[in-house]
XYZ file of C-alpha atoms in Angstrom:
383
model
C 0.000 0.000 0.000
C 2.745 2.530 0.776
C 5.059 1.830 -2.178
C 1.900 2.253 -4.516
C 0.950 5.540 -2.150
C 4.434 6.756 -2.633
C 4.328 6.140 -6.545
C 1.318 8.000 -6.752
C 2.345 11.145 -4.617
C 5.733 11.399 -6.423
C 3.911 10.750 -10.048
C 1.393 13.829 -8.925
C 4.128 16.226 -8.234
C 6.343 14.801 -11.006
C 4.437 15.698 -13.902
C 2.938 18.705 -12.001
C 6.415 20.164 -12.230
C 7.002 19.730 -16.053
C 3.592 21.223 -16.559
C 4.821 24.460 -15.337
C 7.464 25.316 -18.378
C 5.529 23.452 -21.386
C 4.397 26.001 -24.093
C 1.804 23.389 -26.471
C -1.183 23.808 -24.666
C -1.736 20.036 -25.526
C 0.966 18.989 -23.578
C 0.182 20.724 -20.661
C -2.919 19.175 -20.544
C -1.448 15.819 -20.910
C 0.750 16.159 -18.478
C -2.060 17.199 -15.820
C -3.413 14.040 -16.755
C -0.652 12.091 -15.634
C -0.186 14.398 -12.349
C -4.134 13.516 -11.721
C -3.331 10.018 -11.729
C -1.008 10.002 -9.365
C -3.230 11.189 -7.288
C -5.715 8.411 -8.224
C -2.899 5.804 -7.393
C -1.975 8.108 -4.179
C -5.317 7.422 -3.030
C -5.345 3.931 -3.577
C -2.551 3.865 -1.829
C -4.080 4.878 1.425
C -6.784 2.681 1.568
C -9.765 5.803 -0.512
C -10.602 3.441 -3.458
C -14.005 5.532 -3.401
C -12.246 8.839 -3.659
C -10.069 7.249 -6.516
C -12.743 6.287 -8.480
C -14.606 9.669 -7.615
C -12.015 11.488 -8.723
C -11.579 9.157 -11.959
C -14.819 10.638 -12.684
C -14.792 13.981 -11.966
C -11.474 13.899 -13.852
C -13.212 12.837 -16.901
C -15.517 15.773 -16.755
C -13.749 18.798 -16.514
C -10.188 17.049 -18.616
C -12.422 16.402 -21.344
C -13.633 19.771 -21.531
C -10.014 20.996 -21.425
C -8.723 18.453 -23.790
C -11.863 19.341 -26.322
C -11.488 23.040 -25.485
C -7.989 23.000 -26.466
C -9.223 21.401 -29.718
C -11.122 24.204 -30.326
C -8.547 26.641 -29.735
C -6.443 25.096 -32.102
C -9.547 24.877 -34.774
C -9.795 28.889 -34.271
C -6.003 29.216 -35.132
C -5.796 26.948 -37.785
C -3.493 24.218 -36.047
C -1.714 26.917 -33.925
C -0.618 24.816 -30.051
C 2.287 27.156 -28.842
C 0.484 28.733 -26.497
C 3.457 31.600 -27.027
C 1.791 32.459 -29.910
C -1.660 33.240 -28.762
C -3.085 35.889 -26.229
C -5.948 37.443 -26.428
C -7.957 35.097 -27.431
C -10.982 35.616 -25.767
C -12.497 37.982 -27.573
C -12.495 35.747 -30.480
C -14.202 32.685 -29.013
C -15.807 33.915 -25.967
C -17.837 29.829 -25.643
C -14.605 28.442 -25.775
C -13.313 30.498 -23.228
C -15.775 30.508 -20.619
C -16.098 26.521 -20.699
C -12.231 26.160 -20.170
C -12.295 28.239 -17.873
C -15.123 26.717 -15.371
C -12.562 23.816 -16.551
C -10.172 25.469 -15.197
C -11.646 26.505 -11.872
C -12.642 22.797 -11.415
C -9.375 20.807 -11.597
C -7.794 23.459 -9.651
C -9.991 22.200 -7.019
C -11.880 26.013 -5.987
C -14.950 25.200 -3.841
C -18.178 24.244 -4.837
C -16.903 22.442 -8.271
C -16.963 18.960 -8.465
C -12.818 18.838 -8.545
C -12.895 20.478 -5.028
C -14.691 17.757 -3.286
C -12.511 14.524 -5.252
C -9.326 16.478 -4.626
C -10.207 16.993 -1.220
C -11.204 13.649 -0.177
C -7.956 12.256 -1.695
C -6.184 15.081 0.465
C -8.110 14.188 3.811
C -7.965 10.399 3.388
C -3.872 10.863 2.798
C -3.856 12.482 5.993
C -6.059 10.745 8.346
C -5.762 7.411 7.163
C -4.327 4.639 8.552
C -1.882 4.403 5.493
C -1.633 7.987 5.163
C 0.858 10.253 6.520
C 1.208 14.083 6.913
C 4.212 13.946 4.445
C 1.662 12.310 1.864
C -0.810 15.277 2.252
C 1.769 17.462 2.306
C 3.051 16.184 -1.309
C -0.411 16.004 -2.587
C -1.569 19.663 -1.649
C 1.961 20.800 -3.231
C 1.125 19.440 -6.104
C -2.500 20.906 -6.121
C -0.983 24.189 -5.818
C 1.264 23.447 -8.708
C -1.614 22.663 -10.999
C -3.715 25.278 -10.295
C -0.475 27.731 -11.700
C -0.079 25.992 -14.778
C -3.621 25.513 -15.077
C -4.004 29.149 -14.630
C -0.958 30.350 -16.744
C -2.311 28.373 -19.529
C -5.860 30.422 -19.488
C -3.284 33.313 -18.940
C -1.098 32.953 -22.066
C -4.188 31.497 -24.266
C -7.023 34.087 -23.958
C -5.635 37.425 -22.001
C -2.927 40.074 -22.767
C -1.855 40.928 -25.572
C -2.298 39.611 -28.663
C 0.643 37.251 -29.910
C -1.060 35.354 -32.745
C 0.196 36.212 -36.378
C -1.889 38.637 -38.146
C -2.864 35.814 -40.863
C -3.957 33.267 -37.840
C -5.330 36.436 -35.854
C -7.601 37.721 -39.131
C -8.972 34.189 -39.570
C -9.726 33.145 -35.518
C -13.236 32.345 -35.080
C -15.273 30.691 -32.121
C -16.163 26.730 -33.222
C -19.234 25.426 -34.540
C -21.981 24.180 -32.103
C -20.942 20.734 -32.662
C -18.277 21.529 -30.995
C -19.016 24.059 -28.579
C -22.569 22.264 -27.199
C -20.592 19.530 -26.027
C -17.996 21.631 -24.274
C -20.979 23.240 -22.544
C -22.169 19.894 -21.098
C -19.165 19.059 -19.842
C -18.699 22.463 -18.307
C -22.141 21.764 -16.242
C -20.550 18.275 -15.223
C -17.457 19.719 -14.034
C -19.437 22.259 -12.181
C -22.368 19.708 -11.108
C -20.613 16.389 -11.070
C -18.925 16.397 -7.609
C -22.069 17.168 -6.005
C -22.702 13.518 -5.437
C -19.648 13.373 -3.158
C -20.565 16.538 -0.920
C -18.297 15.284 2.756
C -20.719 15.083 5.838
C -18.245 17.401 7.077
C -20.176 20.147 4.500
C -23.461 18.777 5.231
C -23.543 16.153 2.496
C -23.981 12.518 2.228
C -21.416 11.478 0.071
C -24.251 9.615 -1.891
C -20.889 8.301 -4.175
C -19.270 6.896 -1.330
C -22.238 5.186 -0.447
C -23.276 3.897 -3.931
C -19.786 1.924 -3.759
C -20.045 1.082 -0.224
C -21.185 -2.706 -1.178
C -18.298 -2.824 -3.631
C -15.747 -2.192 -0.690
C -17.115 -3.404 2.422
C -15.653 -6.701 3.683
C -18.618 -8.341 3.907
C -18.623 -8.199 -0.113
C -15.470 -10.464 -0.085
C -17.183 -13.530 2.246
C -18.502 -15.290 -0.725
C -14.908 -15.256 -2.742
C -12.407 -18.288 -3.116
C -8.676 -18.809 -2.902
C -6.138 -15.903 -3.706
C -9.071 -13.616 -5.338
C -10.847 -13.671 -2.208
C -7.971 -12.440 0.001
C -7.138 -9.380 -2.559
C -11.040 -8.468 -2.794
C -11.006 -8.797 0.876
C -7.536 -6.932 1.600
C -8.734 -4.095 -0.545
C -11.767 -4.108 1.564
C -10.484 -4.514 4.805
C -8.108 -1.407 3.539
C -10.744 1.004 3.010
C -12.382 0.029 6.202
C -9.634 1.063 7.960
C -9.196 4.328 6.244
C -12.515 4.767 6.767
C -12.300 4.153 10.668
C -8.980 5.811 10.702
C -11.015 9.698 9.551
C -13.281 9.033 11.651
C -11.354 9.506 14.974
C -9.729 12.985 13.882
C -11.765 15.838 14.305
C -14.280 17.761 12.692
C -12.229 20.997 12.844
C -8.872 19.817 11.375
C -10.782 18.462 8.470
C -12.111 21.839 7.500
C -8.597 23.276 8.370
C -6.937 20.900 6.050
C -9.483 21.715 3.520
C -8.809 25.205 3.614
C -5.483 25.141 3.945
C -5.533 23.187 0.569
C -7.634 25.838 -0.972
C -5.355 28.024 0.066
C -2.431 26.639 -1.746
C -4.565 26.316 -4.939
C -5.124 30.152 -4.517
C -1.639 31.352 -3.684
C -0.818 29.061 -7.351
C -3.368 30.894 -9.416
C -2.177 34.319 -7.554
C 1.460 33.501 -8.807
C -0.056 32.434 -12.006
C -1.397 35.857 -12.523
C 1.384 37.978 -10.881
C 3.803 36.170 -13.397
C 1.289 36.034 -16.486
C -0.965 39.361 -16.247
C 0.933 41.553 -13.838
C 4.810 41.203 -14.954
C 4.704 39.671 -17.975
C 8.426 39.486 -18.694
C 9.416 37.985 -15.480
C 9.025 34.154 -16.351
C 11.749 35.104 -19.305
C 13.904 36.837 -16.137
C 13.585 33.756 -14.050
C 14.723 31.304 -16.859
C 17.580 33.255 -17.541
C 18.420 33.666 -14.132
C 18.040 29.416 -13.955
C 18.752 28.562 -17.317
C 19.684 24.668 -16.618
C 16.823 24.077 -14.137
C 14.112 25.626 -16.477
C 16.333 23.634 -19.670
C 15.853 20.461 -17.467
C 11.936 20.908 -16.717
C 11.314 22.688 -19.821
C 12.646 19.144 -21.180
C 10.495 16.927 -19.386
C 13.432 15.763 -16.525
C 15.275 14.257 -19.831
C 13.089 11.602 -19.312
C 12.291 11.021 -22.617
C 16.185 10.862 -23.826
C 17.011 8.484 -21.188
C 14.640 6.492 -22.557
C 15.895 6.552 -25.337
C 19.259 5.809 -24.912
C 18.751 3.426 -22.164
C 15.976 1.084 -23.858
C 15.085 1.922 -27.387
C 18.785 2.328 -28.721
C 19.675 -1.092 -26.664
C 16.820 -2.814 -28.197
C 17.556 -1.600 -31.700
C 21.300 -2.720 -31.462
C 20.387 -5.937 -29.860
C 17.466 -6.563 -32.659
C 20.195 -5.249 -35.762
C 22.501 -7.753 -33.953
C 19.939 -10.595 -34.418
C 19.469 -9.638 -37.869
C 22.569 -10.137 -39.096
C 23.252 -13.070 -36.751
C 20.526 -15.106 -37.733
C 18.562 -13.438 -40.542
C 21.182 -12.684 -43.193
C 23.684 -15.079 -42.284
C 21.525 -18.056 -41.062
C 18.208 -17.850 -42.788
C 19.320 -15.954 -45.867
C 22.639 -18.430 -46.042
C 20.219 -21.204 -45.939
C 18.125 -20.123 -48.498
C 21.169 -18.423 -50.879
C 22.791 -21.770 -50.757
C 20.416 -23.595 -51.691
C 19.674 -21.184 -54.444
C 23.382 -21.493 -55.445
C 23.466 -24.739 -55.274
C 20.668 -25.657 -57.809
C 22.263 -22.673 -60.121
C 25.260 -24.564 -60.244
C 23.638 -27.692 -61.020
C 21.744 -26.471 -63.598
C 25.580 -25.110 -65.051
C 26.274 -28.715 -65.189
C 23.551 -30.222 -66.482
C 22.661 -27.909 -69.241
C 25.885 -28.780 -70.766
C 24.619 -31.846 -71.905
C 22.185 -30.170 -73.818
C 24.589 -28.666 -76.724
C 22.272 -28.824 -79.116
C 24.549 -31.214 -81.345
C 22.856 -33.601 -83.164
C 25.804 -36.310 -83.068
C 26.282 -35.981 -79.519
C 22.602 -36.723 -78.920
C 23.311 -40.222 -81.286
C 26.082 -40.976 -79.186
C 24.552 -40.779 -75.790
C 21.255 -42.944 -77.138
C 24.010 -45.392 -78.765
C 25.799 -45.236 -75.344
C 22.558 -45.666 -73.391
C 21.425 -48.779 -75.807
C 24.384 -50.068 -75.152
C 24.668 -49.765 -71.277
C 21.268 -51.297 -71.060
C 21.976 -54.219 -73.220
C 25.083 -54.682 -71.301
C 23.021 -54.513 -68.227
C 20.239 -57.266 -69.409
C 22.675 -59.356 -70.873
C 24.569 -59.350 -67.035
C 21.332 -59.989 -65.254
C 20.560 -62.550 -67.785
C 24.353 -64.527 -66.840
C 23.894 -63.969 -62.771
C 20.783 -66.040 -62.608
């Protein structure tokens, strides 16, 4: 449980981090989807397989709306993703705009959106369960403050300031058709609307989710199982029972302290967001000059994808190019280019004997006739 808790915490503030310096609003989106799933696995981790799930759902909400919103961003600016060259844009596609930016509000986890309340039971349950730890919560709300800035600095650089687009793209922007925009709508009420099923008692809800998936997790569910399957369904239940128990002996008061406290951080990242993005523009440029190999190694995704590289997909190539001229072209194709040479050469022979010489063709029926006889006339003396 703590080696997948760990995985998740470090996976959430991993990819939080290279979210902050990427300019293709695509990939920024991307990674937030990897940073949201280590907080998925962080809360697995901890024994809150309800507020995984819960948050697997509100996830899909308001990250489809981003992903799709981005789509439509990039249908305004005829394929334009460097968020670098946009700004401004709201003006232009005002729908577009105001569904991201609920988006935006709701995976940054503000209050009253259905990221708030996933987020937050993920938070609470990696503090107060029994497989939680302060250092856990600590991570996670780090890296809730860290996605609210480049959440933020995204709706920043894409529709406010200035306009950076190139007057061809810029003359040509236009808000998307409503095939596209009535389904960003939708999912703008869902990411708005669809944590409302998982309101904590702690806010005068009922966690109606939690409770829809009690039967699912409760260890009674496992009684009926066999063999290994039954001790996993059972461990996993046993696990969230224990979580469960474990929140239940800390207090009403540092729950809503943690909460807020969390909120906080989310704020204090979308402040930053806009002091950098709105307020003084050309500091982000100061600070990566100031820390030009920390922003080159972020900026590069931890050289993660090189290492890769280098360490796997080179090795396998060289291994595989070593196999192919091991046993392809020397064994397979030796096989089958001897054999090839060897009826070639055969055929050299043999085709010799077709000269096209009428005398030599009398002489090898006379010699044939006359080997046969012979032979007859030898069987004919044996017996």
């Amino acid at each position: 449980m703590m080696v997948v808790a760990v995985i998740g915490a470090v996976t959430a503030i991993f990819s939080a981090t290279i979210g902050i310096c990427q300019t293709d609003i695509k990939r920024v989106l991307a990674y937030s989807t990897v940073s949201q799933l280590g907080y998925m696995f962080l809360a697995c981790g901890v024994g809150a397989f309800t507020a995984a799930i819960f948050h697997l759902m509100t996830h899909a909400f308001f990250k489809a709306l981003l992903f799709l919103g981005s789509g439509s961003v990039i249908h305004a600016l005829s394929g334009e993703q460097d968020m670098q060259k946009m700004g401004g844009l709201k003006k232009y596609v005002p729908v577009t705009f105001a569904t991201m930016f609920v988006g935006t509000l709701a995976i940054a986890g503000i209050p009253g959106l259905s990221g708030f309340f996933s987020k937050d039971e993920i938070l609470w349950q990696a503090f107060s369960s029994s497989y939680g730890s302060p250092v856990l919560w600590g991570i996670g709300a780090l890296a809730a403050g860290i996605t609210a800035f480049y959440m933020f600095r995204l709706v920043f650089l894409t529709f406010f300031g200035e306009s950076r687009m190139d007057p061809v793209v810029e003359r040509h922007a236009h808000e998307s058709p409503w095939s596209m925009t009535v389904p960003l709508t939708i999912l703008a009420v869902l990411s708005v609307a669809g944590g409302w099923i998982g309101i904590p008692a702690v806010l005068g809800g009922n966690n109606l989710f939690e409770h829809w998936l009690a039967p699912v997790f409760h260890p009674v569910a496992a009684a009926g199982a066999h063999g290994v399957a039954a001790e996993v369904v059972h461990g996993a239940a046993a696990g969230a029972a224990q979580a469960a128990e474990a929140g239940a002996h800390h207090s009403t008061t540092l729950e809503i302290g943690l909460m807020a406290l969390s909120v906080a951080i989310a704020l204090c990242g979308i402040g930053i967001a806009y002091f950098l993005y709105r307020v003084r523009t050309g500091k982000p440029a100061e600070i990566a000059a100031k820390w030009p190999t920390l922003y080159n190694v972020v900026y590069n995704k931890y050289y993660i994808d090189e290492f890769y590289e280098w360490a796997l997909i080179q090795r396998i190539v060289t291994c595989s190019i070593g196999l192919w001229e091991m046993f392809d072209a020397l064994f397979i194709d030796g096989i089958v280019n001897g054999a090839a040479d060897l009826v070639r050469a055969a055929g050299d022979r043999v085709r010799r004997l077709q000269g096209g010489v009428v005398g030599g063709y009398a002489f090898s029926l006379l010699a044939g006739a006359v080997l046969l006889v012979g032979y007859i006339l030898y069987r004919s003396v044996v017996q």
